[in-house]
Structure formats: structure tokens, C-alpha cells
Coordinates of C-alpha atoms in Angstrom, one line a residue:
X13 CA 138.2 145.3 97.9
X14 CA 139.9 148.6 97.0
X15 CA 136.6 150.5 97.2
X16 CA 135.8 149.0 100.6
X17 CA 139.3 149.9 101.8
X18 CA 138.8 153.5 100.7
X19 CA 135.4 153.6 102.4
X20 CA 137.0 152.2 105.6
X21 CA 139.8 154.7 105.6
X22 CA 137.4 157.6 105.0
X23 CA 135.2 156.5 107.9
X24 CA 138.1 156.0 110.2
X25 CA 139.6 159.4 109.4
X26 CA 136.4 161.4 109.6
X27 CA 134.4 159.7 112.4
X28 CA 135.9 159.3 115.9
X29 CA 133.6 156.4 116.8
X30 CA 134.2 154.5 113.5
X31 CA 136.2 151.3 114.4
X32 CA 138.2 153.3 116.9
X33 CA 139.1 150.3 119.1
X34 CA 142.9 150.0 118.5
X35 CA 145.4 151.0 121.2
X36 CA 148.6 151.9 119.5
X37 CA 152.1 152.7 120.7
X38 CA 151.3 156.4 120.1
X39 CA 148.3 156.1 122.5
X40 CA 150.5 154.5 125.1
X41 CA 153.1 157.3 124.8
X42 CA 150.3 159.8 125.1
X43 CA 148.9 158.1 128.2
X44 CA 152.3 157.8 130.0
X45 CA 151.0 155.9 132.8
X46 CA 147.9 157.9 133.6
X47 CA 145.8 155.8 136.0
X48 CA 142.5 156.8 134.5
X49 CA 143.2 155.5 131.0
X50 CA 145.6 152.6 131.1
X51 CA 145.7 149.8 132.2
X52 CA 142.3 149.0 131.0
X53 CA 139.8 147.2 133.3
X54 CA 138.8 143.7 132.4
X55 CA 135.4 144.9 131.1
X56 CA 137.1 147.5 128.9
X57 CA 139.7 145.1 127.4
X58 CA 136.9 143.2 125.6
X59 CA 136.1 146.3 123.5
X60 CA 139.6 147.4 122.6
X61 CA 142.4 145.8 120.6
X62 CA 146.1 146.4 121.6
X63 CA 147.9 146.6 118.3
X64 CA 151.2 146.3 120.0
X65 CA 150.4 143.1 121.9
X66 CA 152.1 139.8 120.9
X67 CA 148.9 137.7 121.2
X68 CA 145.8 138.2 119.2
X69 CA 142.6 139.4 120.8
X70 CA 139.4 137.5 120.9
X71 CA 137.9 139.8 118.2
X72 CA 140.8 139.2 115.9
X73 CA 140.7 135.5 116.4
X74 CA 137.0 135.4 115.6
X75 CA 137.6 137.5 112.4
X76 CA 140.5 135.2 111.4
X77 CA 138.5 132.0 112.0
X78 CA 135.5 133.4 110.1
X79 CA 137.7 134.2 107.1
X80 CA 139.3 130.7 107.3
X81 CA 135.9 129.1 107.4
X82 CA 134.8 131.0 104.3
X83 CA 138.0 130.0 102.5
X84 CA 137.6 126.3 103.5
X85 CA 133.9 126.3 102.4
X86 CA 135.0 127.7 99.0
X87 CA 137.8 125.2 98.8
X88 CA 135.4 122.3 99.6
X89 CA 133.0 123.5 96.9
X90 CA 135.9 123.8 94.4
X91 CA 137.1 120.3 95.2
X92 CA 133.5 118.9 95.0
X93 CA 133.0 120.5 91.6
X94 CA 136.4 119.2 90.3
X95 CA 135.5 115.7 91.6
X96 CA 132.1 115.9 89.9
X97 CA 133.8 117.0 86.7
X98 CA 136.2 114.0 86.8
X99 CA 133.3 111.7 87.6
X100 CA 131.2 112.9 84.7
X101 CA 134.2 112.7 82.3
X102 CA 134.9 109.1 83.4
X103 CA 131.2 108.1 83.0
X104 CA 131.0 109.6 79.5
X105 CA 134.3 108.0 78.5
X106 CA 133.0 104.6 79.6
X107 CA 129.8 105.2 77.6
X108 CA 131.8 106.2 74.6
X109 CA 133.9 103.0 74.7
X110 CA 131.3 100.5 75.7
X111 CA 128.3 101.8 73.6
X112 CA 130.3 102.0 70.3
X113 CA 128.4 99.3 68.4
X114 CA 128.4 98.5 64.8
X115 CA 125.6 96.2 63.6
X116 CA 125.7 94.8 60.1
X117 CA 122.5 93.2 58.8
X118 CA 122.7 91.2 55.6
X119 CA 119.8 89.3 54.2
X120 CA 118.0 88.2 51.2
X121 CA 114.9 86.7 50.0
X122 CA 113.7 85.2 46.8
X123 CA 110.6 83.8 45.3
X124 CA 109.6 82.0 42.1
X125 CA 106.6 82.8 40.0
X126 CA 105.1 79.9 38.1
X127 CA 102.4 80.8 35.6
X128 CA 99.9 78.4 34.3
X129 CA 100.1 78.4 30.5
X130 CA 96.4 77.8 30.1
X131 CA 95.8 81.5 29.6
X132 CA 98.5 83.1 27.4
X133 CA 96.8 86.5 27.4
X134 CA 97.1 86.8 31.1
X135 CA 100.7 85.7 30.9
X136 CA 101.3 88.4 28.3
X137 CA 99.7 91.1 30.4
X138 CA 101.7 90.1 33.5
X139 CA 104.9 90.2 31.4
X140 CA 104.1 93.7 30.2
X141 CA 103.0 95.1 33.5
X142 CA 105.5 93.5 35.9
X143 CA 108.4 92.4 33.8
X144 CA 110.9 92.2 36.8
X145 CA 108.8 89.6 38.5
X146 CA 108.6 87.3 35.6
X147 CA 112.1 87.6 34.2
X148 CA 113.3 84.0 34.4
X149 CA 110.3 83.1 36.6
X150 CA 112.4 83.8 39.8
X151 CA 113.5 86.9 41.6
X152 CA 116.0 87.4 44.5
X153 CA 116.3 90.4 46.7
X154 CA 119.5 91.1 48.6
X155 CA 119.9 93.8 51.2
X156 CA 122.6 95.1 53.5
X157 CA 122.2 97.5 56.4
X158 CA 124.9 98.9 58.7
X159 CA 124.1 100.6 62.0
X160 CA 126.9 102.5 63.6
X161 CA 126.4 104.3 67.0
X162 CA 129.8 106.2 67.0
X163 CA 128.4 109.5 65.6
X164 CA 125.7 109.6 68.3
X165 CA 128.0 109.0 71.2
X166 CA 129.5 111.9 73.3
X167 CA 133.2 112.7 72.9
X168 CA 134.2 114.1 76.3
X169 CA 137.2 116.3 76.6
X170 CA 139.4 115.5 79.6
X171 CA 139.4 118.0 82.5
X172 CA 141.8 120.9 82.1
X173 CA 143.6 119.9 85.3
X174 CA 144.7 116.5 84.1
X175 CA 148.0 118.3 83.6
X176 CA 149.1 118.5 87.2
X177 CA 151.0 121.8 86.8
X178 CA 147.7 123.6 86.1
X179 CA 146.2 121.9 89.2
X180 CA 149.0 123.2 91.4
X181 CA 148.6 126.7 89.9
X182 CA 144.9 126.6 90.7
X183 CA 145.7 125.5 94.3
X184 CA 148.2 128.4 94.7
X185 CA 145.5 130.9 93.5

């Protein structure tokens, strides 16, 4: 902005045709009622701006409205982004609360091995090779499995403007 202001001032001071459309009080004093300069004809009034006039010219109104439209578009985009931020936060918060599931699976199984005593050598080989199966002729397995989804779920942080003072500060900016 400062750079553009410097370029504008340089162009205005060095080039007579550069944005030289303002009629100031000094120009009116210089004219002192000469009929060939002032008052301007209707056709000429469109091209010049009377800086001492109470009402804004059409060019000034168009410039102001253009600036207001740009600001309103940016404000609408900011409100839309803040709304999307809140919506995403709320969705992730619902997912975190509703999808937090812990599943506990307990179970067991057992079997019994019965050997026919007709062949003591096979019974002895089985006792040597797989002693856990034949200990007491029955075996039980127990298992427990816990599945917890909490570490996999998102932990969203609330929007920074949940504190209303920061939102007011953002609006003032």
C-alpha cells in the first residue's frame, strides 16, 4: 500500500495528465468566475471530481462500492471458512464420542485325549513328544482379547474463536 501510494504521488506530481481530475478550492480561486473554465458543462462534469462538493461524484461512488463489494466478498469467505471449521470440529467430536468402543473377548476351549492302552510304546512316545497334551489326559485353553478404538480416534481441538473476545477482535480487524 505504501509503495503504491508513493508511485501514485510521483505520477501525480510529475505528469500533468496523471489522475488530474480534481477541482480544488485553489482551482476555483484561480478561475474567479471565468466563463470559459467554470462552471463545467454537463459533458465535462462526468470527467472531473469537485473535491469541495458535499455530495460524492459517480466515479467516487463506483470506487467506494467496488471496495465495499471486495470487503463483503472477503468477509463472506471468512465466515464460510469459520463455519466449515466449526462443522468439521463438531463432526470429529461426535466421531470421537460415538466411535470410542472397547470390545473384550474372553473364551476358552478344552479337549480330552484318551489313549488306548493296547499299545504302551505309542503311549510312551506321545508322552515324550507332546507332554502338554497328555498331562492329565485333558487340556484347557483360555484366552482374553481387548480391542480399544480410543487411540485410533481423532482428538480435535476446538476452534480458536470459541472464546468470543477473540472473535470480536477478528471482526474488528
